[in-house]
Amino acid sequence: MFRPAWLEINLDNLSDNFKKIKKIVSPSVKVLVCVKKDAYGHGMIPVSKRLVKEGVDYLGVADIDEAIRLRKEKINKPILVMGAVLPKDVEPFFKYDLVASISNWELAYALEKKAKYFNKKIKVHIKVDTGMGRLGVLYTQAYDFIKRLTKLKFLELEGVFSHFPLAETDPKFTLKQIERLKELKQKLLNSKINIPLYHCANSSATLFYKESHLDMVRPGLVIYGLYPKKNMDIKFKPVMSLKARIVLVKRLPKNFGISYGHTYYTKKDTNIAVIPVGYGDGYFRKFSNKAFVLIRGRRFRIAGRICMDQFMVDVGNLKLKIGEEVVLLGRQKKEIILAEELAFISKTIPYEITTSLGSHLPRIYIPS
Ligand SMILES: *Cc1c(COP(=O)(O)O)cnc(C)c1O
């Protein structure tokens, strides 16, 4: 690898965040960590291996291919495929011992048929839509649906789960969703349908709604040291940093236009540094003239538009050397740039910052 731009993933920080969550939930509550989308860009395999070492109970992925990648790396923990899959694609659930999320009869029936064929029971979690409007059986129909599932002899109903759209912003609605799930549980219990794992808590709910913990919590965000809200008392440690090396420094005269569109002009004779990262690396073009980078522990604003694979910084009279390290995300000396700051600048959420960078840039792991 020759290009001087890379992500650093601090697995010790990941462990600390995981332990913090373990401390928040009671010991009887299981922890499923969401490692979908390559662990939010942090690298699903090293992240999952470390979490297994730390005693994670369950892993959550978006699709079957991610689950297979985990199994091929000998990760033997239970894996919940949280996304929807097509009824024709049920075979891997048997071959790789995966747990399916069920929102409809078509998938349930396809699993039952395949299970009968293999003569092997299959674990499933039933997704219930208590107010997300995405996957899941509508909560008003969930009891009848689950009752119908109990007739399928080869399905082992291991879990029932739901998801929150407003856990950061609307306590009333969120509590109502928890109530809907608990009512369903009670109704099923009254009919002697005993399903061991009820779960609904994402990161926000894990932190802010103890009553949402039920049998298992399902955090992603906070495990990666990202925050669901501003100004939180509880601290997590950022896991991803983005670093690069300065590839060129040159002196430019006053009033010299920088990059496409000349959206930045030098105010005086100045040193301009070129940094080899661009929007093609998932470093958004929206950062142009707005985001900062850290050089020698100081903040410098990006000068001009971000290009596909590089951008410029006006460092004034600072005499930089080629090869010096620049931090685009993370800490350098006393300064830090958080994913939250980059998310704010580009009007998005930290999830999109890390998944975007993670799907483009090489990663190194600490400790390696
Ligand atoms: C991604 C995801 C989570 C985790 O959400 P965070 O906000 O990252 O904690 C939980 N549940 C489901 C179904 C998810 O898709």
mmCIF file of C-alpha atoms and ligand atoms in Angstrom:
data_model
loop_
_atom_site.group_PDB
_atom_site.id
_atom_site.type_symbol
_atom_site.label_atom_id
_atom_site.label_comp_id
_atom_site.label_asym_id
_atom_site.label_seq_id
_atom_site.Cartn_x
_atom_site.Cartn_y
_atom_site.Cartn_z
ATOM 1 C CA MET A 1 0.000 0.000 0.000
ATOM 2 C CA PHE A 2 1.621 3.221 -1.122
ATOM 3 C CA ARG A 3 -1.044 5.867 -0.850
ATOM 4 C CA PRO A 4 -0.497 7.871 2.336
ATOM 5 C CA ALA A 5 -4.088 7.932 3.610
ATOM 6 C CA TRP A 6 -5.578 5.428 6.017
ATOM 7 C CA LEU A 7 -8.066 4.752 8.790
ATOM 8 C CA GLU A 8 -6.871 3.789 12.235
ATOM 9 C CA ILE A 9 -9.254 1.604 14.189
ATOM 10 C CA ASN A 10 -8.572 1.507 17.903
ATOM 11 C CA LEU A 11 -9.864 -1.829 19.157
ATOM 12 C CA ASP A 12 -8.974 -1.063 22.777
ATOM 13 C CA ASN A 13 -11.368 1.871 22.652
ATOM 14 C CA LEU A 14 -13.991 -0.391 21.114
ATOM 15 C CA SER A 15 -13.572 -2.787 24.062
ATOM 16 C CA ASP A 16 -13.868 0.030 26.572
ATOM 17 C CA ASN A 17 -17.114 1.192 24.979
ATOM 18 C CA PHE A 18 -18.474 -2.338 25.014
ATOM 19 C CA LYS A 19 -17.574 -2.739 28.697
ATOM 20 C CA LYS A 20 -19.305 0.523 29.479
ATOM 21 C CA ILE A 21 -22.507 -0.795 27.932
ATOM 22 C CA LYS A 22 -22.131 -4.071 29.823
ATOM 23 C CA LYS A 23 -22.001 -2.042 33.030
ATOM 24 C CA ILE A 24 -25.148 -0.109 32.152
ATOM 25 C CA VAL A 25 -27.295 -3.160 31.501
ATOM 26 C CA SER A 26 -27.971 -5.710 34.188
ATOM 27 C CA PRO A 27 -25.974 -8.955 34.013
ATOM 28 C CA SER A 28 -29.007 -10.996 32.948
ATOM 29 C CA VAL A 29 -29.502 -8.854 29.840
ATOM 30 C CA LYS A 30 -27.696 -10.091 26.743
ATOM 31 C CA VAL A 31 -25.828 -7.736 24.435
ATOM 32 C CA LEU A 32 -26.124 -7.996 20.669
ATOM 33 C CA VAL A 33 -23.721 -5.634 18.930
ATOM 34 C CA CYS A 34 -24.710 -4.397 15.487
ATOM 35 C CA VAL A 35 -21.763 -5.010 13.176
ATOM 36 C CA LYS A 36 -23.725 -4.434 10.006
ATOM 37 C CA LYS A 37 -22.258 -2.497 7.072
ATOM 38 C CA ASP A 38 -18.735 -3.593 7.915
ATOM 39 C CA ALA A 39 -19.220 -2.579 11.546
ATOM 40 C CA TYR A 40 -20.303 0.941 10.575
ATOM 41 C CA GLY A 41 -17.164 1.169 8.451
ATOM 42 C CA HIS A 42 -14.772 -0.004 11.181
ATOM 43 C CA GLY A 43 -14.204 -3.457 9.693
ATOM 44 C CA MET A 44 -16.595 -6.218 10.650
ATOM 45 C CA ILE A 45 -14.105 -9.048 11.087
ATOM 46 C CA PRO A 46 -11.530 -7.493 13.461
ATOM 47 C CA VAL A 47 -14.323 -5.701 15.334
ATOM 48 C CA SER A 48 -16.339 -8.896 15.760
ATOM 49 C CA LYS A 49 -13.296 -10.915 16.795
ATOM 50 C CA ARG A 50 -12.511 -8.395 19.502
ATOM 51 C CA LEU A 51 -16.123 -8.313 20.678
ATOM 52 C CA VAL A 52 -16.182 -12.093 20.887
ATOM 53 C CA LYS A 53 -13.093 -11.884 23.090
ATOM 54 C CA GLU A 54 -14.911 -9.388 25.310
ATOM 55 C CA GLY A 55 -17.901 -11.672 25.681
ATOM 56 C CA VAL A 56 -20.498 -10.329 23.270
ATOM 57 C CA ASP A 57 -23.608 -12.564 23.229
ATOM 58 C CA TYR A 58 -24.911 -11.974 19.747
ATOM 59 C CA LEU A 59 -23.920 -10.211 16.521
ATOM 60 C CA GLY A 60 -26.318 -8.342 14.266
ATOM 61 C CA VAL A 61 -25.750 -7.985 10.522
ATOM 62 C CA ALA A 62 -27.767 -6.497 7.683
ATOM 63 C CA ASP A 63 -27.686 -9.366 5.217
ATOM 64 C CA ILE A 64 -26.746 -12.974 4.607
ATOM 65 C CA ASP A 65 -23.457 -12.175 2.888
ATOM 66 C CA GLU A 66 -22.169 -10.359 5.963
ATOM 67 C CA ALA A 67 -23.184 -13.287 8.134
ATOM 68 C CA ILE A 68 -21.340 -15.734 5.871
ATOM 69 C CA ARG A 69 -18.213 -13.583 6.066
ATOM 70 C CA LEU A 70 -18.344 -13.869 9.850
ATOM 71 C CA ARG A 71 -18.774 -17.639 9.759
ATOM 72 C CA LYS A 72 -15.909 -18.028 7.293
ATOM 73 C CA GLU A 73 -13.711 -16.295 9.862
ATOM 74 C CA LYS A 74 -14.739 -18.887 12.460
ATOM 75 C CA ILE A 75 -16.868 -16.516 14.480
ATOM 76 C CA ASN A 76 -19.239 -18.874 16.223
ATOM 77 C CA LYS A 77 -21.535 -16.556 18.168
ATOM 78 C CA PRO A 78 -25.221 -16.425 17.293
ATOM 79 C CA ILE A 79 -25.810 -14.115 14.316
ATOM 80 C CA LEU A 80 -29.080 -12.321 13.688
ATOM 81 C CA VAL A 81 -29.640 -11.269 10.088
ATOM 82 C CA MET A 82 -31.646 -8.143 10.832
ATOM 83 C CA GLY A 83 -32.493 -7.162 7.280
ATOM 84 C CA ALA A 84 -35.184 -8.791 5.201
ATOM 85 C CA VAL A 85 -34.210 -11.620 2.876
ATOM 86 C CA LEU A 86 -36.039 -13.159 -0.052
ATOM 87 C CA PRO A 87 -37.843 -16.476 0.488
ATOM 88 C CA LYS A 88 -35.674 -18.088 -2.217
ATOM 89 C CA ASP A 89 -32.515 -17.339 -0.189
ATOM 90 C CA VAL A 90 -33.110 -19.372 2.966
ATOM 91 C CA GLU A 91 -30.524 -22.111 2.485
ATOM 92 C CA PRO A 92 -27.585 -20.231 4.073
ATOM 93 C CA PHE A 93 -29.503 -20.001 7.343
ATOM 94 C CA PHE A 94 -29.091 -23.771 7.640
ATOM 95 C CA LYS A 95 -25.666 -24.093 6.144
ATOM 96 C CA TYR A 96 -24.167 -21.341 8.329
ATOM 97 C CA ASP A 97 -26.383 -21.605 11.386
ATOM 98 C CA LEU A 98 -27.880 -18.112 11.141
ATOM 99 C CA VAL A 99 -30.944 -16.594 12.740
ATOM 100 C CA ALA A 100 -33.511 -14.955 10.460
ATOM 101 C CA SER A 101 -35.705 -11.944 11.162
ATOM 102 C CA ILE A 102 -39.224 -12.636 10.037
ATOM 103 C CA SER A 103 -41.735 -9.988 9.018
ATOM 104 C CA ASN A 104 -43.943 -12.025 6.734
ATOM 105 C CA TRP A 105 -45.492 -15.396 6.145
ATOM 106 C CA GLU A 106 -43.686 -16.009 2.847
ATOM 107 C CA LEU A 107 -40.278 -16.099 4.530
ATOM 108 C CA ALA A 108 -41.529 -18.091 7.514
ATOM 109 C CA TYR A 109 -43.017 -20.691 5.218
ATOM 110 C CA ALA A 110 -39.884 -20.895 3.041
ATOM 111 C CA LEU A 111 -37.794 -21.505 6.174
ATOM 112 C CA GLU A 112 -40.221 -24.139 7.415
ATOM 113 C CA LYS A 113 -40.141 -25.959 4.092
ATOM 114 C CA LYS A 114 -36.355 -25.947 3.908
ATOM 115 C CA ALA A 115 -36.100 -27.008 7.546
ATOM 116 C CA LYS A 116 -38.381 -29.931 6.908
ATOM 117 C CA TYR A 117 -36.236 -30.906 3.933
ATOM 118 C CA PHE A 118 -33.052 -30.849 6.040
ATOM 119 C CA ASN A 119 -34.934 -32.226 9.024
ATOM 120 C CA LYS A 120 -33.292 -29.530 11.112
ATOM 121 C CA LYS A 121 -35.006 -26.891 13.259
ATOM 122 C CA ILE A 122 -34.286 -23.242 12.559
ATOM 123 C CA LYS A 123 -34.185 -20.319 14.996
ATOM 124 C CA VAL A 124 -36.028 -17.145 14.074
ATOM 125 C CA HIS A 125 -36.756 -13.739 15.578
ATOM 126 C CA ILE A 126 -40.057 -12.125 14.726
ATOM 127 C CA LYS A 127 -39.815 -8.459 13.858
ATOM 128 C CA VAL A 128 -42.718 -6.352 15.067
ATOM 129 C CA ASP A 129 -43.437 -2.875 13.766
ATOM 130 C CA THR A 130 -44.464 -0.901 16.840
ATOM 131 C CA GLY A 131 -44.023 2.414 15.041
ATOM 132 C CA MET A 132 -40.978 2.418 12.761
ATOM 133 C CA GLY A 133 -42.844 1.864 9.506
ATOM 134 C CA ARG A 134 -40.061 -0.270 8.087
ATOM 135 C CA LEU A 135 -39.664 -4.027 8.594
ATOM 136 C CA GLY A 136 -41.864 -6.034 10.888
ATOM 137 C CA VAL A 137 -45.406 -7.265 11.246
ATOM 138 C CA LEU A 138 -47.682 -4.457 12.371
ATOM 139 C CA TYR A 139 -48.045 -4.732 16.157
ATOM 140 C CA THR A 140 -51.833 -5.012 15.936
ATOM 141 C CA GLN A 141 -51.402 -8.147 13.810
ATOM 142 C CA ALA A 142 -48.385 -9.577 15.583
ATOM 143 C CA TYR A 143 -50.226 -11.820 18.021
ATOM 144 C CA ASP A 144 -52.175 -13.599 15.279
ATOM 145 C CA PHE A 145 -49.071 -13.864 13.137
ATOM 146 C CA ILE A 146 -46.987 -15.419 15.912
ATOM 147 C CA LYS A 147 -49.807 -17.748 16.853
ATOM 148 C CA ARG A 148 -49.838 -18.935 13.258
ATOM 149 C CA LEU A 149 -46.053 -19.394 13.328
ATOM 150 C CA THR A 150 -46.320 -21.711 16.334
ATOM 151 C CA LYS A 151 -48.003 -24.208 14.005
ATOM 152 C CA LEU A 152 -44.844 -24.449 11.937
ATOM 153 C CA LYS A 153 -43.074 -27.362 13.605
ATOM 154 C CA PHE A 154 -39.570 -26.624 12.386
ATOM 155 C CA LEU A 155 -39.391 -22.990 13.419
ATOM 156 C CA GLU A 156 -37.909 -22.311 16.826
ATOM 157 C CA LEU A 157 -39.282 -18.945 17.935
ATOM 158 C CA GLU A 158 -36.302 -17.560 19.829
ATOM 159 C CA GLY A 159 -36.977 -13.831 19.749
ATOM 160 C CA VAL A 160 -39.401 -10.990 19.189
ATOM 161 C CA PHE A 161 -38.024 -7.564 18.434
ATOM 162 C CA SER A 162 -38.835 -4.026 17.450
ATOM 163 C CA HIS A 163 -36.990 -0.833 16.546
ATOM 164 C CA PHE A 164 -37.263 2.862 17.523
ATOM 165 C CA PRO A 165 -37.373 5.786 15.092
ATOM 166 C CA LEU A 166 -37.502 8.512 17.757
ATOM 167 C CA ALA A 167 -35.436 7.265 20.700
ATOM 168 C CA GLU A 168 -33.360 10.475 20.734
ATOM 169 C CA THR A 169 -36.245 12.885 20.404
ATOM 170 C CA ASP A 170 -39.627 11.603 21.559
ATOM 171 C CA PRO A 171 -39.891 9.832 24.923
ATOM 172 C CA LYS A 172 -43.659 9.617 24.776
ATOM 173 C CA PHE A 173 -43.717 7.749 21.494
ATOM 174 C CA THR A 174 -40.755 5.580 22.434
ATOM 175 C CA LEU A 175 -42.372 4.548 25.713
ATOM 176 C CA LYS A 176 -45.542 3.767 23.799
ATOM 177 C CA GLN A 177 -43.577 1.443 21.510
ATOM 178 C CA ILE A 178 -42.057 -0.339 24.507
ATOM 179 C CA GLU A 179 -45.563 -0.679 25.920
ATOM 180 C CA ARG A 180 -46.829 -2.204 22.673
ATOM 181 C CA LEU A 181 -44.076 -4.793 22.724
ATOM 182 C CA LYS A 182 -44.674 -5.633 26.378
ATOM 183 C CA GLU A 183 -48.418 -5.998 25.796
ATOM 184 C CA LEU A 184 -47.697 -8.414 22.982
ATOM 185 C CA LYS A 185 -45.406 -10.410 25.258
ATOM 186 C CA GLN A 186 -48.100 -10.591 27.929
ATOM 187 C CA LYS A 187 -50.732 -11.676 25.459
ATOM 188 C CA LEU A 188 -48.452 -14.409 24.141
ATOM 189 C CA LEU A 189 -47.587 -15.538 27.657
ATOM 190 C CA ASN A 190 -51.295 -15.742 28.452
ATOM 191 C CA SER A 191 -51.563 -18.157 25.534
ATOM 192 C CA LYS A 192 -48.568 -20.110 26.844
ATOM 193 C CA ILE A 193 -46.362 -18.956 24.011
ATOM 194 C CA ASN A 194 -43.049 -18.412 25.703
ATOM 195 C CA ILE A 195 -40.390 -16.758 23.559
ATOM 196 C CA PRO A 196 -37.089 -16.247 25.382
ATOM 197 C CA LEU A 197 -35.633 -13.071 23.832
ATOM 198 C CA TYR A 198 -37.560 -9.835 23.594
ATOM 199 C CA HIS A 199 -35.414 -6.924 22.428
ATOM 200 C CA CYS A 200 -35.755 -3.389 21.097
ATOM 201 C CA ALA A 201 -33.000 -1.137 22.485
ATOM 202 C CA ASN A 202 -30.609 0.559 20.060
ATOM 203 C CA SER A 203 -27.843 2.747 21.524
ATOM 204 C CA SER A 204 -30.125 5.606 22.522
ATOM 205 C CA ALA A 205 -32.680 3.389 24.178
ATOM 206 C CA THR A 206 -29.952 1.411 25.946
ATOM 207 C CA LEU A 207 -28.720 4.656 27.493
ATOM 208 C CA PHE A 208 -31.960 6.550 28.052
ATOM 209 C CA TYR A 209 -34.690 3.944 28.591
ATOM 210 C CA LYS A 210 -33.852 1.227 31.067
ATOM 211 C CA GLU A 211 -37.349 -0.197 30.614
ATOM 212 C CA SER A 212 -36.402 -0.986 27.006
ATOM 213 C CA HIS A 213 -33.606 -3.414 27.929
ATOM 214 C CA LEU A 214 -35.918 -6.449 28.257
ATOM 215 C CA ASP A 215 -33.872 -9.624 27.532
ATOM 216 C CA MET A 216 -31.278 -8.156 25.191
ATOM 217 C CA VAL A 217 -29.993 -4.765 24.012
ATOM 218 C CA ARG A 218 -28.854 -4.057 20.479
ATOM 219 C CA PRO A 219 -26.410 -1.128 20.378
ATOM 220 C CA GLY A 220 -24.239 -0.164 17.435
ATOM 221 C CA LEU A 221 -23.341 3.521 17.482
ATOM 222 C CA VAL A 222 -21.987 3.880 21.017
ATOM 223 C CA ILE A 223 -19.823 0.776 20.670
ATOM 224 C CA TYR A 224 -17.957 2.712 17.975
ATOM 225 C CA GLY A 225 -17.620 5.697 20.285
ATOM 226 C CA LEU A 226 -20.223 7.768 18.481
ATOM 227 C CA TYR A 227 -22.968 9.692 20.236
ATOM 228 C CA PRO A 228 -26.711 9.595 19.629
ATOM 229 C CA LYS A 229 -27.099 13.041 21.239
ATOM 230 C CA LYS A 230 -25.100 16.166 21.983
ATOM 231 C CA ASN A 231 -23.585 16.938 25.388
ATOM 232 C CA MET A 232 -23.985 13.571 27.007
ATOM 233 C CA ASP A 233 -22.609 12.914 30.493
ATOM 234 C CA ILE A 234 -21.552 9.401 29.709
ATOM 235 C CA LYS A 235 -18.392 9.266 27.617
ATOM 236 C CA PHE A 236 -17.419 6.843 24.924
ATOM 237 C CA LYS A 237 -14.117 6.668 23.090
ATOM 238 C CA PRO A 238 -13.969 7.264 19.343
ATOM 239 C CA VAL A 239 -12.730 4.169 17.536
ATOM 240 C CA MET A 240 -12.054 5.461 14.002
ATOM 241 C CA SER A 241 -9.420 8.014 13.009
ATOM 242 C CA LEU A 242 -8.576 9.196 9.506
ATOM 243 C CA LYS A 243 -4.971 10.136 8.862
ATOM 244 C CA ALA A 244 -2.929 11.107 5.829
ATOM 245 C CA ARG A 245 0.476 12.502 4.971
ATOM 246 C CA ILE A 246 1.137 15.818 3.299
ATOM 247 C CA VAL A 247 2.256 15.049 -0.240
ATOM 248 C CA LEU A 248 3.160 18.546 -1.419
ATOM 249 C CA VAL A 249 3.790 21.962 0.096
ATOM 250 C CA LYS A 250 4.268 25.065 -1.986
ATOM 251 C CA ARG A 251 4.372 28.831 -1.714
ATOM 252 C CA LEU A 252 1.643 30.696 -3.566
ATOM 253 C CA PRO A 253 1.217 34.449 -4.022
ATOM 254 C CA LYS A 254 -1.598 36.637 -2.746
ATOM 255 C CA ASN A 255 -4.981 36.341 -4.497
ATOM 256 C CA PHE A 256 -4.280 32.932 -5.977
ATOM 257 C CA GLY A 257 -7.394 30.814 -6.617
ATOM 258 C CA ILE A 258 -7.389 27.323 -5.105
ATOM 259 C CA SER A 259 -9.039 24.228 -6.610
ATOM 260 C CA TYR A 260 -12.074 23.832 -8.888
ATOM 261 C CA GLY A 261 -14.319 26.849 -9.065
ATOM 262 C CA HIS A 262 -11.778 29.041 -7.258
ATOM 263 C CA THR A 263 -13.993 29.182 -4.192
ATOM 264 C CA TYR A 264 -10.946 30.160 -2.101
ATOM 265 C CA TYR A 265 -8.332 32.871 -2.777
ATOM 266 C CA THR A 266 -5.141 33.297 -0.805
ATOM 267 C CA LYS A 267 -5.194 36.459 1.294
ATOM 268 C CA LYS A 268 -1.414 36.910 1.245
ATOM 269 C CA ASP A 269 1.709 35.006 0.249
ATOM 270 C CA THR A 270 1.157 31.669 1.876
ATOM 271 C CA ASN A 271 2.046 27.978 2.095
ATOM 272 C CA ILE A 272 -0.474 25.569 0.632
ATOM 273 C CA ALA A 273 -0.379 21.894 1.575
ATOM 274 C CA VAL A 274 -1.887 19.168 -0.583
ATOM 275 C CA ILE A 275 -3.529 16.236 1.202
ATOM 276 C CA PRO A 276 -4.264 13.037 -0.747
ATOM 277 C CA VAL A 277 -7.862 12.367 0.333
ATOM 278 C CA GLY A 278 -11.000 13.316 -1.571
ATOM 279 C CA TYR A 279 -14.680 12.682 -2.054
ATOM 280 C CA GLY A 280 -13.827 9.444 -3.859
ATOM 281 C CA ASP A 281 -12.601 8.239 -0.458
ATOM 282 C CA GLY A 282 -15.901 8.998 1.184
ATOM 283 C CA TYR A 283 -14.582 12.330 2.498
ATOM 284 C CA PHE A 284 -17.534 14.450 1.461
ATOM 285 C CA ARG A 285 -17.292 17.292 -1.028
ATOM 286 C CA LYS A 286 -19.597 19.157 1.352
ATOM 287 C CA PHE A 287 -16.559 19.642 3.617
ATOM 288 C CA SER A 288 -15.104 22.103 1.075
ATOM 289 C CA ASN A 289 -14.074 25.371 2.787
ATOM 290 C CA LYS A 290 -15.747 24.165 6.009
ATOM 291 C CA ALA A 291 -14.095 21.201 7.669
ATOM 292 C CA PHE A 292 -10.821 21.367 9.571
ATOM 293 C CA VAL A 293 -7.791 19.128 9.654
ATOM 294 C CA LEU A 294 -5.145 18.875 12.347
ATOM 295 C CA ILE A 295 -1.512 19.599 11.578
ATOM 296 C CA ARG A 296 1.072 19.833 14.370
ATOM 297 C CA GLY A 297 -1.792 19.840 16.843
ATOM 298 C CA ARG A 298 -3.481 22.876 15.305
ATOM 299 C CA ARG A 299 -6.685 23.263 13.332
ATOM 300 C CA PHE A 300 -6.559 24.369 9.707
ATOM 301 C CA ARG A 301 -9.573 24.868 7.496
ATOM 302 C CA ILE A 302 -9.821 23.213 4.094
ATOM 303 C CA ALA A 303 -9.090 25.742 1.337
ATOM 304 C CA GLY A 304 -11.270 25.461 -1.751
ATOM 305 C CA ARG A 305 -13.232 22.521 -3.084
ATOM 306 C CA ILE A 306 -12.448 18.960 -2.234
ATOM 307 C CA CYS A 307 -11.444 17.038 -5.368
ATOM 308 C CA MET A 308 -11.923 13.358 -6.080
ATOM 309 C CA ASP A 309 -8.664 12.297 -4.444
ATOM 310 C CA GLN A 310 -7.095 15.392 -2.863
ATOM 311 C CA PHE A 311 -7.671 18.758 -1.246
ATOM 312 C CA MET A 312 -5.668 21.760 -0.077
ATOM 313 C CA VAL A 313 -5.049 23.520 3.202
ATOM 314 C CA ASP A 314 -3.737 27.064 3.617
ATOM 315 C CA VAL A 315 -1.186 26.864 6.442
ATOM 316 C CA GLY A 316 0.115 30.459 6.256
ATOM 317 C CA ASN A 317 3.775 30.718 7.079
ATOM 318 C CA LEU A 318 4.009 27.352 8.782
ATOM 319 C CA LYS A 319 6.941 25.476 7.269
ATOM 320 C CA LEU A 320 5.707 21.941 6.781
ATOM 321 C CA LYS A 321 7.623 18.970 5.514
ATOM 322 C CA ILE A 322 6.427 16.515 2.944
ATOM 323 C CA GLY A 323 5.283 13.358 4.722
ATOM 324 C CA GLU A 324 4.053 15.070 7.874
ATOM 325 C CA GLU A 325 0.962 13.516 9.378
ATOM 326 C CA VAL A 326 -2.424 15.201 9.060
ATOM 327 C CA VAL A 327 -5.454 14.121 11.059
ATOM 328 C CA LEU A 328 -8.812 14.476 9.320
ATOM 329 C CA LEU A 329 -10.784 12.600 11.956
ATOM 330 C CA GLY A 330 -9.536 11.861 15.442
ATOM 331 C CA ARG A 331 -6.998 13.275 17.847
ATOM 332 C CA GLN A 332 -3.675 15.014 17.372
ATOM 333 C CA LYS A 333 -1.992 16.337 20.513
ATOM 334 C CA LYS A 334 -4.650 18.364 22.362
ATOM 335 C CA GLU A 335 -7.010 18.852 19.438
ATOM 336 C CA ILE A 336 -9.692 16.471 18.235
ATOM 337 C CA ILE A 337 -12.056 16.270 15.274
ATOM 338 C CA LEU A 338 -15.059 14.085 15.954
ATOM 339 C CA ALA A 339 -17.313 12.339 13.444
ATOM 340 C CA GLU A 340 -20.102 14.422 14.998
ATOM 341 C CA GLU A 341 -18.371 17.616 13.873
ATOM 342 C CA LEU A 342 -18.002 16.331 10.306
ATOM 343 C CA ALA A 343 -21.606 15.148 10.372
ATOM 344 C CA PHE A 344 -22.787 18.575 11.470
ATOM 345 C CA ILE A 345 -20.870 20.313 8.677
ATOM 346 C CA SER A 346 -22.272 18.008 6.022
ATOM 347 C CA LYS A 347 -25.801 17.940 7.513
ATOM 348 C CA THR A 348 -25.769 14.210 8.138
ATOM 349 C CA ILE A 349 -25.304 11.769 11.004
ATOM 350 C CA PRO A 350 -22.043 10.244 12.286
ATOM 351 C CA TYR A 351 -23.139 6.837 11.002
ATOM 352 C CA GLU A 352 -22.839 8.132 7.443
ATOM 353 C CA ILE A 353 -19.388 9.602 8.070
ATOM 354 C CA THR A 354 -17.862 6.337 9.299
ATOM 355 C CA THR A 355 -19.634 4.018 6.842
ATOM 356 C CA SER A 356 -18.647 6.310 3.995
ATOM 357 C CA LEU A 357 -14.959 6.466 4.945
ATOM 358 C CA GLY A 358 -14.903 2.800 5.901
ATOM 359 C CA SER A 359 -16.097 1.625 2.532
ATOM 360 C CA HIS A 360 -13.321 3.445 0.694
ATOM 361 C CA LEU A 361 -10.133 3.668 2.716
ATOM 362 C CA PRO A 362 -7.673 1.040 3.935
ATOM 363 C CA ARG A 363 -7.712 0.327 7.660
ATOM 364 C CA ILE A 364 -5.023 -0.399 10.161
ATOM 365 C CA TYR A 365 -5.839 -1.793 13.569
ATOM 366 C CA ILE A 366 -4.502 -0.826 16.954
ATOM 367 C CA PRO A 367 -3.273 -2.970 18.568
ATOM 368 C CA SER A 368 -2.384 -4.709 15.322
HETATM 369 C C1 LIG B 1 -28.549 -0.587 13.306
HETATM 370 C C2 LIG B 1 -29.552 -1.121 14.182
HETATM 371 C C3 LIG B 1 -29.443 -0.988 15.575
HETATM 372 C C4 LIG B 1 -28.353 -0.189 16.241
HETATM 373 O O1 LIG B 1 -28.662 1.184 16.239
HETATM 374 P P1 LIG B 1 -27.645 2.246 16.878
HETATM 375 O O2 LIG B 1 -28.377 3.522 16.793
HETATM 376 O O3 LIG B 1 -26.439 2.224 16.013
HETATM 377 O O4 LIG B 1 -27.355 1.813 18.248
HETATM 378 C C5 LIG B 1 -30.378 -1.645 16.347
HETATM 379 N N1 LIG B 1 -31.384 -2.342 15.791
HETATM 380 C C6 LIG B 1 -31.537 -2.452 14.454
HETATM 381 C C7 LIG B 1 -32.666 -3.238 13.912
HETATM 382 C C8 LIG B 1 -30.642 -1.846 13.615
HETATM 383 O O5 LIG B 1 -30.791 -1.958 12.290
#
